[in-house]
Coordinates of C-alpha atoms and ligand atoms in Angstrom, one line a residue:
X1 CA 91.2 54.6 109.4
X2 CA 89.0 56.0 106.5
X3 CA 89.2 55.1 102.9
X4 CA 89.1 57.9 100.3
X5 CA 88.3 57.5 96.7
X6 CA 86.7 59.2 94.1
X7 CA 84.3 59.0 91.4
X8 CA 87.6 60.0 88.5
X9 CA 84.9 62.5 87.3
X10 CA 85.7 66.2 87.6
X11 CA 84.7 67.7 91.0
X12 CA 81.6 69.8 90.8
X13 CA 79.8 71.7 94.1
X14 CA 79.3 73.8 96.7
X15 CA 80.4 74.1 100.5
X16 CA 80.7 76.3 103.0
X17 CA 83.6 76.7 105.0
X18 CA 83.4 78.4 108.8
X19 CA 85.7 81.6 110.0
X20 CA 89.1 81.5 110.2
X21 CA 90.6 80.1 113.4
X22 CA 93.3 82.7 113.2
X23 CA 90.9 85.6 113.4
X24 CA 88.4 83.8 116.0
X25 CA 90.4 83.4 118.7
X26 CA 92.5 87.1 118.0
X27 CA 88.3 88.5 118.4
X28 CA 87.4 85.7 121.1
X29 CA 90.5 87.5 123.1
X30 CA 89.9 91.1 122.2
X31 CA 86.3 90.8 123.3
X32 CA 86.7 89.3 126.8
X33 CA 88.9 92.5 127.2
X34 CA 86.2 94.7 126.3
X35 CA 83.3 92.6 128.2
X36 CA 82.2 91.2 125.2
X37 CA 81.1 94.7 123.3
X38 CA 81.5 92.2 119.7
X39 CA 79.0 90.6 118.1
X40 CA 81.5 87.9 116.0
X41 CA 79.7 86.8 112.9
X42 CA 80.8 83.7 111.2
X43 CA 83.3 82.3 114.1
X44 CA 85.1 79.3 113.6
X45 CA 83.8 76.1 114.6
X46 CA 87.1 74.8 115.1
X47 CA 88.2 72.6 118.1
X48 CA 91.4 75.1 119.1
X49 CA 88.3 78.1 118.4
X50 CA 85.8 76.1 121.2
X51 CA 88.8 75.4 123.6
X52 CA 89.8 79.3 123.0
X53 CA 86.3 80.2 124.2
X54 CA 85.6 78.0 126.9
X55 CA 89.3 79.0 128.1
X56 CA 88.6 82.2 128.3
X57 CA 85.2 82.3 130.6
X58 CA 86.0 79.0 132.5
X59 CA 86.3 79.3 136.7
X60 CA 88.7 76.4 136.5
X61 CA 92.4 77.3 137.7
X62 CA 93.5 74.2 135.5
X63 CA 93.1 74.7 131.3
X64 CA 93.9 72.5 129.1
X65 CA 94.2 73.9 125.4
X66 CA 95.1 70.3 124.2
X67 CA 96.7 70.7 120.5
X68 CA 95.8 74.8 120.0
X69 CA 98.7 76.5 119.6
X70 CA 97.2 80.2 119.1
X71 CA 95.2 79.3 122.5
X72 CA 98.6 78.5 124.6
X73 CA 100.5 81.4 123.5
X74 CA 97.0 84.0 123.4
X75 CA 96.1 82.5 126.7
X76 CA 99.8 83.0 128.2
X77 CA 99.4 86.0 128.0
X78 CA 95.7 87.2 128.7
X79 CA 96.0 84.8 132.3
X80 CA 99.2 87.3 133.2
X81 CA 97.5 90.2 133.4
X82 CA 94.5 88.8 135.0
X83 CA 95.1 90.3 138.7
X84 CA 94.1 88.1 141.3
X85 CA 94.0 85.0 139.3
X86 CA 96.2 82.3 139.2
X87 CA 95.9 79.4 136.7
X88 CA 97.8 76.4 135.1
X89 CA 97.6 76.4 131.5
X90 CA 98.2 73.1 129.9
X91 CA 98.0 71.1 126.9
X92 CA 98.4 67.9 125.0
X93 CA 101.8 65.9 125.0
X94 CA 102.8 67.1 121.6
X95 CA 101.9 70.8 123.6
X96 CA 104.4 70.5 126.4
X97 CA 107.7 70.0 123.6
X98 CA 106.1 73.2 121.8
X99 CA 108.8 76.1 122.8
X100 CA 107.3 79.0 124.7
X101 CA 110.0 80.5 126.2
X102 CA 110.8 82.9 124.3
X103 CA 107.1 84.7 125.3
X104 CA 107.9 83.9 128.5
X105 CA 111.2 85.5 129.1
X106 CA 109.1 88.7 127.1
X107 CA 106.0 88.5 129.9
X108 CA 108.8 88.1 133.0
X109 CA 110.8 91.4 131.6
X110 CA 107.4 93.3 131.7
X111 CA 106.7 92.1 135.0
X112 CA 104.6 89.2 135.1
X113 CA 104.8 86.4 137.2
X114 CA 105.1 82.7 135.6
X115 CA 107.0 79.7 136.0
X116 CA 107.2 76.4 134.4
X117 CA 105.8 73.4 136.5
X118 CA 107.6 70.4 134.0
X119 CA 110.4 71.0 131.4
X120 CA 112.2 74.6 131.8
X121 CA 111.1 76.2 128.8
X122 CA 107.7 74.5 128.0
X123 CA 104.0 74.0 129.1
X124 CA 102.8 73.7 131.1
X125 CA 102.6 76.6 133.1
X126 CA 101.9 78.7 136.3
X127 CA 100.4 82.1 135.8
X128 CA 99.8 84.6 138.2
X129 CA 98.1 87.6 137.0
X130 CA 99.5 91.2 138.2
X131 CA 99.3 94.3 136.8
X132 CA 102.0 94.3 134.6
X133 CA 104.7 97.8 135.4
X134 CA 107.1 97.8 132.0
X135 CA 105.7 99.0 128.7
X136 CA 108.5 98.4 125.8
X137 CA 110.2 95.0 124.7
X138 CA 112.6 93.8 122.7
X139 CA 111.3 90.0 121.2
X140 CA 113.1 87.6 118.9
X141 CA 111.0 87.5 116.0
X142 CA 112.4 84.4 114.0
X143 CA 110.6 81.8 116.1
X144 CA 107.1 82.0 116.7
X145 CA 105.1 85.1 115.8
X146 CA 102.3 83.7 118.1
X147 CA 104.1 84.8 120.4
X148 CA 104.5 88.5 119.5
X149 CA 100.6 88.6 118.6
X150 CA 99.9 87.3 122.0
X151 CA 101.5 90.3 123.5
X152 CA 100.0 92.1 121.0
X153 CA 96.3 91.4 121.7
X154 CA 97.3 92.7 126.0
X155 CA 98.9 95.9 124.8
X156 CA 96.1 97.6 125.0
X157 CA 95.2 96.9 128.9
X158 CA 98.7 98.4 130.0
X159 CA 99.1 102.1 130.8
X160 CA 100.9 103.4 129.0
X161 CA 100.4 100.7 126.0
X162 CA 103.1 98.3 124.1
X163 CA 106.2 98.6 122.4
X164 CA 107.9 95.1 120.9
X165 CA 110.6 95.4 118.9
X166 CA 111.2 92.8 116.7
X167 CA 114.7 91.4 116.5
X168 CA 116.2 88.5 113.5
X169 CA 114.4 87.3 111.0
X170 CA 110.5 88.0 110.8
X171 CA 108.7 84.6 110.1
X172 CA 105.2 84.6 109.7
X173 CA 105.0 88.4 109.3
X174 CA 101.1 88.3 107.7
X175 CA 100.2 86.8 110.7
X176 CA 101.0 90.2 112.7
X177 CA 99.7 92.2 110.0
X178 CA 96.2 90.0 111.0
X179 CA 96.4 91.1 114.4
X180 CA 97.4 94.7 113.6
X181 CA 94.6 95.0 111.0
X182 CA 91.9 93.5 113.4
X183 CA 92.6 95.7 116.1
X184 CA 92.4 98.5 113.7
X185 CA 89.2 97.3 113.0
X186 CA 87.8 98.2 116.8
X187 CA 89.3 101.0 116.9
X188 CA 92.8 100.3 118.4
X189 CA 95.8 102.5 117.7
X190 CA 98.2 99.3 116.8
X191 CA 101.1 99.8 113.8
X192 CA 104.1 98.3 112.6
X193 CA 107.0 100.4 111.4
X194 CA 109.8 98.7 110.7
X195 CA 110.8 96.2 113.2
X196 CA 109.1 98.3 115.8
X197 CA 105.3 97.2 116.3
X198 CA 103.1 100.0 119.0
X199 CA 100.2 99.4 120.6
X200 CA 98.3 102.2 122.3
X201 CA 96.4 101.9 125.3
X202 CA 92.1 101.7 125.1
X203 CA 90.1 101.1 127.6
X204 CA 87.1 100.5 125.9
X205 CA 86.1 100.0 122.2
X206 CA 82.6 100.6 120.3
X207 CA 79.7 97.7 120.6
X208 CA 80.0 96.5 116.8
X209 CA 79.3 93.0 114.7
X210 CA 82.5 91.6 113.3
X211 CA 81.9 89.2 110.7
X212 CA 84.8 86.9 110.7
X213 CA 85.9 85.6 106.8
X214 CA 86.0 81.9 106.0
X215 CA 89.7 80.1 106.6
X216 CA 91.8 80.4 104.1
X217 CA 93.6 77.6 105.6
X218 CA 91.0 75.3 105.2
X219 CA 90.5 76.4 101.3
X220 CA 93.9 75.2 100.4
X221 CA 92.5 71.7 99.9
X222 CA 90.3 72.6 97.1
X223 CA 93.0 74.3 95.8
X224 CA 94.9 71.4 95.8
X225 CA 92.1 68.9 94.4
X226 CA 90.6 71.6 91.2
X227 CA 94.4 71.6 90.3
X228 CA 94.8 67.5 90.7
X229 CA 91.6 66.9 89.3
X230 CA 91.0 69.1 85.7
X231 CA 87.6 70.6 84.6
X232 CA 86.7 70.6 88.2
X233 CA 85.0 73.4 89.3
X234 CA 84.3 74.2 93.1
X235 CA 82.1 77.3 94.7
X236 CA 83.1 78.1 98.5
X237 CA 81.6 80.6 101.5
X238 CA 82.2 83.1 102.1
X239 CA 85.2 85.0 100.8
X240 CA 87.0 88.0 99.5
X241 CA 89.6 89.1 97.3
X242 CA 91.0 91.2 100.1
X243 CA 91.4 89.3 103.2
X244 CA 93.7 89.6 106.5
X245 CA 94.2 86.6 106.2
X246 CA 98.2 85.5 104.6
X247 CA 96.7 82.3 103.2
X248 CA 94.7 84.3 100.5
X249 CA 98.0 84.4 98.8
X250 CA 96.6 80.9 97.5
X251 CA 95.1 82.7 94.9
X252 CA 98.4 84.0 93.5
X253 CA 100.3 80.7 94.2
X254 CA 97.7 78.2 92.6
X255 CA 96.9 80.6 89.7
X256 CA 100.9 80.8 88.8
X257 CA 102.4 77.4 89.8
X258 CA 99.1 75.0 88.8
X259 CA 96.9 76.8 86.7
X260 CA 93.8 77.0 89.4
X261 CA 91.9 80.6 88.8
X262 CA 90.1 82.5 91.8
X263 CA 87.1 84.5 90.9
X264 CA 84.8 86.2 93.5
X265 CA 81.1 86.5 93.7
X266 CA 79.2 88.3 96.0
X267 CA 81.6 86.4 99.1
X268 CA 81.3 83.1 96.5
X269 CA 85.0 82.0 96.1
X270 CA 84.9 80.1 92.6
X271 CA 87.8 78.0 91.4
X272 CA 88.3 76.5 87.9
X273 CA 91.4 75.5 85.9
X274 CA 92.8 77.7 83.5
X275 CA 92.3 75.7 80.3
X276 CA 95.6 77.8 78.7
X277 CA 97.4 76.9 81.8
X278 CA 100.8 75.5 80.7
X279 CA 102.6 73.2 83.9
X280 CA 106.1 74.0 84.0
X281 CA 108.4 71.4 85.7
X282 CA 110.0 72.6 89.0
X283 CA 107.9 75.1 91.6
X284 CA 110.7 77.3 93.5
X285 CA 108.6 78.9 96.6
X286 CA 109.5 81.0 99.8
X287 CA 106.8 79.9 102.3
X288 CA 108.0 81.6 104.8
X289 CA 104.4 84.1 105.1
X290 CA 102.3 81.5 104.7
X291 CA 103.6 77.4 106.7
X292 CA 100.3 76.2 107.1
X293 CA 99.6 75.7 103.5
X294 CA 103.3 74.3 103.0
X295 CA 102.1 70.6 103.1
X296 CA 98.9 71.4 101.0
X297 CA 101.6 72.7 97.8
X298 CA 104.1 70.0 98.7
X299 CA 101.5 67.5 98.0
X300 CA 100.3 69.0 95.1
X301 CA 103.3 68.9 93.5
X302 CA 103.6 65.0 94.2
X303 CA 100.1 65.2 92.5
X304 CA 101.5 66.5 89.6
X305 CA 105.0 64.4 89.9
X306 CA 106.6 68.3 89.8
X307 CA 109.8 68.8 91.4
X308 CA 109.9 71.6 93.8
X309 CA 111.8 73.6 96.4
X310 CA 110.0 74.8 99.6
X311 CA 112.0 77.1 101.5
X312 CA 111.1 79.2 104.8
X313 CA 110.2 76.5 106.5
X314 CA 111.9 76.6 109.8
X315 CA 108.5 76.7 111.8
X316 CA 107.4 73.7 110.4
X317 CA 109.4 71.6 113.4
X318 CA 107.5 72.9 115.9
X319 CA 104.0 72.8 114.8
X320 CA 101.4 70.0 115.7
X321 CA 104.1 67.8 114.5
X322 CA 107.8 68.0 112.8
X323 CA 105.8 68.7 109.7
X324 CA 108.9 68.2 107.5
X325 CA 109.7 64.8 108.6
X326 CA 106.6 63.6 108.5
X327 CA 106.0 64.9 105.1
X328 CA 109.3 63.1 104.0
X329 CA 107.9 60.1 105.9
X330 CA 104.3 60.1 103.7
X331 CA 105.8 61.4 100.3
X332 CA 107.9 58.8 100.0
X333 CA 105.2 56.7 100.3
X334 CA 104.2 57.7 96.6
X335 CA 107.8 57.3 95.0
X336 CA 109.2 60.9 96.0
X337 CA 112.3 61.2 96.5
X338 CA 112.6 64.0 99.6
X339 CA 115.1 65.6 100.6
X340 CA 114.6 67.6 104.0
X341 CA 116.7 70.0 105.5
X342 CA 115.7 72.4 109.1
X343 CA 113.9 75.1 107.1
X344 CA 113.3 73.2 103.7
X345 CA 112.0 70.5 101.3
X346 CA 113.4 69.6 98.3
X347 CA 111.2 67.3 95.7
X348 CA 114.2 65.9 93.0
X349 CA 112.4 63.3 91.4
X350 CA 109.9 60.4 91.5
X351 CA 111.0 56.2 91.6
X352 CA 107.8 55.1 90.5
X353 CA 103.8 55.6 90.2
X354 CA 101.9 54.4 93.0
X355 CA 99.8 51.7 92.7
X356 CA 99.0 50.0 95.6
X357 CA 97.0 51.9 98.2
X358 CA 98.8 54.0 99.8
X359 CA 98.3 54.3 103.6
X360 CA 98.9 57.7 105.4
X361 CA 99.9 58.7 109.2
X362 CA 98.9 61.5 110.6
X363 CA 101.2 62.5 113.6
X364 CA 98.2 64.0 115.4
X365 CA 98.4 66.8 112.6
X366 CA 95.1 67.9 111.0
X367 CA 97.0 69.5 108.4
X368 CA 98.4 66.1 107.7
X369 CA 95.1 64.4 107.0
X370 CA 93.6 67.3 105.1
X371 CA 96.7 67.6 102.9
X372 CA 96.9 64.3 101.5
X373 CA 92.9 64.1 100.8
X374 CA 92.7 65.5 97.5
X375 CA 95.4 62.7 96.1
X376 CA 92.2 60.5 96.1
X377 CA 91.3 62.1 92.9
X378 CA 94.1 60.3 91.9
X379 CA 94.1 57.2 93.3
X380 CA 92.4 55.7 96.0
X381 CA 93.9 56.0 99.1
X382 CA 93.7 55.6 103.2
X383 CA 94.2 57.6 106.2
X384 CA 94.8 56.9 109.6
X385 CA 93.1 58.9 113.0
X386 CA 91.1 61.0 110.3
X387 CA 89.5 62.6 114.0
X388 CA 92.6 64.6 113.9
X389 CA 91.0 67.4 111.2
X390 CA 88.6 68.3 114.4
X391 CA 91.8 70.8 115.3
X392 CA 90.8 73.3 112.5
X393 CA 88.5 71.8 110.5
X394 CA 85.8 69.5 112.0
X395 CA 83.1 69.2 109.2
X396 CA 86.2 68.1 106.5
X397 CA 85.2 64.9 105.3
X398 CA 81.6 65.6 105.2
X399 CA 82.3 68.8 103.4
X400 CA 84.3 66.2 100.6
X401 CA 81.3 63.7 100.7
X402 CA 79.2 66.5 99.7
X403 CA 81.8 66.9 96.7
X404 CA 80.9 63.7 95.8
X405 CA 84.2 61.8 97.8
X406 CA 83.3 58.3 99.0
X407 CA 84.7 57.5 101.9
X408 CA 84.9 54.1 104.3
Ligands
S3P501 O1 98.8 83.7 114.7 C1 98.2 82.7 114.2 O2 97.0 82.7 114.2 C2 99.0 81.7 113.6 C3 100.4 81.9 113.3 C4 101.2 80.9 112.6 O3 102.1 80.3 113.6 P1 103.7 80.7 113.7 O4 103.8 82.2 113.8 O5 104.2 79.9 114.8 O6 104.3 80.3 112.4 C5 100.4 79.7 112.0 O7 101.2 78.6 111.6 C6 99.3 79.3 112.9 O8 98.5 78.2 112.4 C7 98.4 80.4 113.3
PEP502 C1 100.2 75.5 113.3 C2 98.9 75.5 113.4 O1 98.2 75.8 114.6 P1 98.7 76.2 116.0 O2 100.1 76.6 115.9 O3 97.8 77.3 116.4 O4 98.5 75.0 116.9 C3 98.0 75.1 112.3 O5 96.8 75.3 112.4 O6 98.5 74.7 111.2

């Protein structure tokens, strides 16, 4: 357990943040295709990125992708078209109740050859790699869209290329956009029209550096702590106003609902308060484009003592924890009063200040450490298992110490 407090001055400084997880292990995949033609600039130096990469070169027929999400579903689908190979892909505990069917059932229709070695439905898993004989499928879209990237990122190595036709609800949506956008970058003939996404086939893409842009993920916590904390002022690495990343829509959401400004600077993302900013009472958001930063706002708004209604939550459940739950669990911790239902979260009011120091769990979620750091501007407060931020963000707490954070 850690102890986080601050100075109660305004947060001043610089950090640099590594590449986004999202976009390193999309490029990690796409360049083990291509016999490593990339030169990836700025990769991540997140746990799920190293597991990604060691995954993807190791002779071992038994993986383990622990907590990485993007890794089980990307990896599911790169080991089924390796001919010749057969591995078992497994992960943490929290891994094996994370659904995967659904890209299963996709993989089996095209051909390949997988089958579940505990719970029907779940990792972990037995892939055989074959040459995979359909080219078109129809995917429900309203689950994961990791899953529909995954089969996105093999489309190319088939013969005739890749068809997926989305069906329900698109969740997640600026995540495909990512993966389209990326491969666009190498070269790839990928689109999405409609609810109909096609991948072309390539067998082999230009030599190039890639320079992967910082995670926006990640910057969501100094969103959170400039608007907590007023006349801060924090510089991060390396950024841009235009990014592939859905979590850039930060700028937008802090700028509106808490009065934090993004400016750019030669890749220098600065964030100040707007001094004019007025705080109105009740934040109303859709997050259905961008869950990861759902906890970051939801605890922002307890910051603030706002009321707010999240909605487009549904993925939350199934993430590296019931994210929903467990944000009911540590919100009420600090006088919320939570109301949760499967896809939303409903702030109506506050019983009282918190005064005592408030102890946070972490459900083996990075996201939940990270997202309850900047309330130390506040207050002082304490975390439990703060290891967990390794997942996607390993250099976190040194990155606040540097901000000026103390932390036991
Ligand atoms: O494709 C990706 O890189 C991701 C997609 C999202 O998952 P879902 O599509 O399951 O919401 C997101 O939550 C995850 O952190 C990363
Ligand atoms: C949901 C996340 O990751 P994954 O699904 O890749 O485990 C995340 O990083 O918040």
């Amino acid at each position: 357990m850690i102890q986080l407090s601050s100075s109660g001055l305004p947060v001043r400084g610089s950090i640099q943040i590594t590449g986004s997880k999202s976009e390193s292990n999309r490029l990690l995949l796409l360049n083990q295709l291509y016999q490593n033609t990339l030169n990836i600039e700025n990769l991540s130096n997140a746990e799920d990125t190293q597991l990604m990469q060691k995954a993807l070169v190791t002779s071992d027929s038994l993986i383990d992708i622990h907590h990485a999400g993007t890794a089980m579903r990307f990896l599911t689908a790169y080991f089924a078209i390796q001919e010749n190979k057969t591995v078992t892909l497994t992960g943490s505990d929290r891994m094996k109740q994370r659904p995967i069917q659904v890209l299963v059932e996709a993989l089996r229709a095209l051909g390949a050859d997988i089958s579940y070695l505990e719970k029907e439905g779940f990792p972990p898993l037995r892939i055989s790699g074959k040459k995979l004989q359909q080219f078109s499928i129809v995917i429900p879209a309203d689950v994961s869209s990791q899953y529909i990237t995954a089969l996105m990122l093999i489309g190319t190595q088939l013969e005739q290329g890749l068809t997926i036709e989305l069906q329900g609800k698109i969740i997640s949506k600026p995540y495909l956009l990512m993966s389209i956008k990326l491969m666009n970058k190498l070269g790839i003939d990928a689109n999405i029209q409609n609810n109909t996404i096609s991948i072309k086939p390539k067998k082999n893409i230009e030599s190039r550096t890639i320079q992967v842009e910082s995670d926006w993920s990640s910057a969501s916590y100094y969103y959170s702590i400039v608007a907590l904390s007023l006349n801060s002022e924090i510089q991060i690495s390396t950024y841009y106003a235009a990014s592939l990343q859905g979590d850039s829509a930060l700028q937008a959401l802090y700028r509106k609902h808490f009065g934090v400004d993004s400016t750019f600077d030669n890749g220098i993302l600065h964030l100040k308060n707007n001094p004019n900013f007025e705080l109105s009472e009740y934040v109303e958001l859709d997050m259905n484009h961008t869950p990861d930063i759902a906890q970051t706002i939801a605890v922002t708004c307890v910051g603030k003592q706002l009321k707010c209604h999240l909605t487009g939550l549904e993925t939350l459940k199934i993430k590296e924890t019931d994210r929903l739950q467990a944000l009911k669990n540590e919100l009420e911790k600090l006088g919320a009063i939570v109301h949760i239902t499967a896809d939303s979260l409903r702030i109506t009011g506050y019983r009282e200040k918190f005064d005592e120091i408030p102890t946070f769990e972490t459900y083996n979620d990075h996201r939940m450490a990270m997202c309850v750091a900047p309330l130390a501007v506040l207050h002082p407060i304490a975390i439990e298992h703060p290891e967990v931020v390794e997942k996607s963000y390993p250099d976190f707490w040194r990155d606040l110490m540097t901000l000026g954070f103390q932390l036991h």
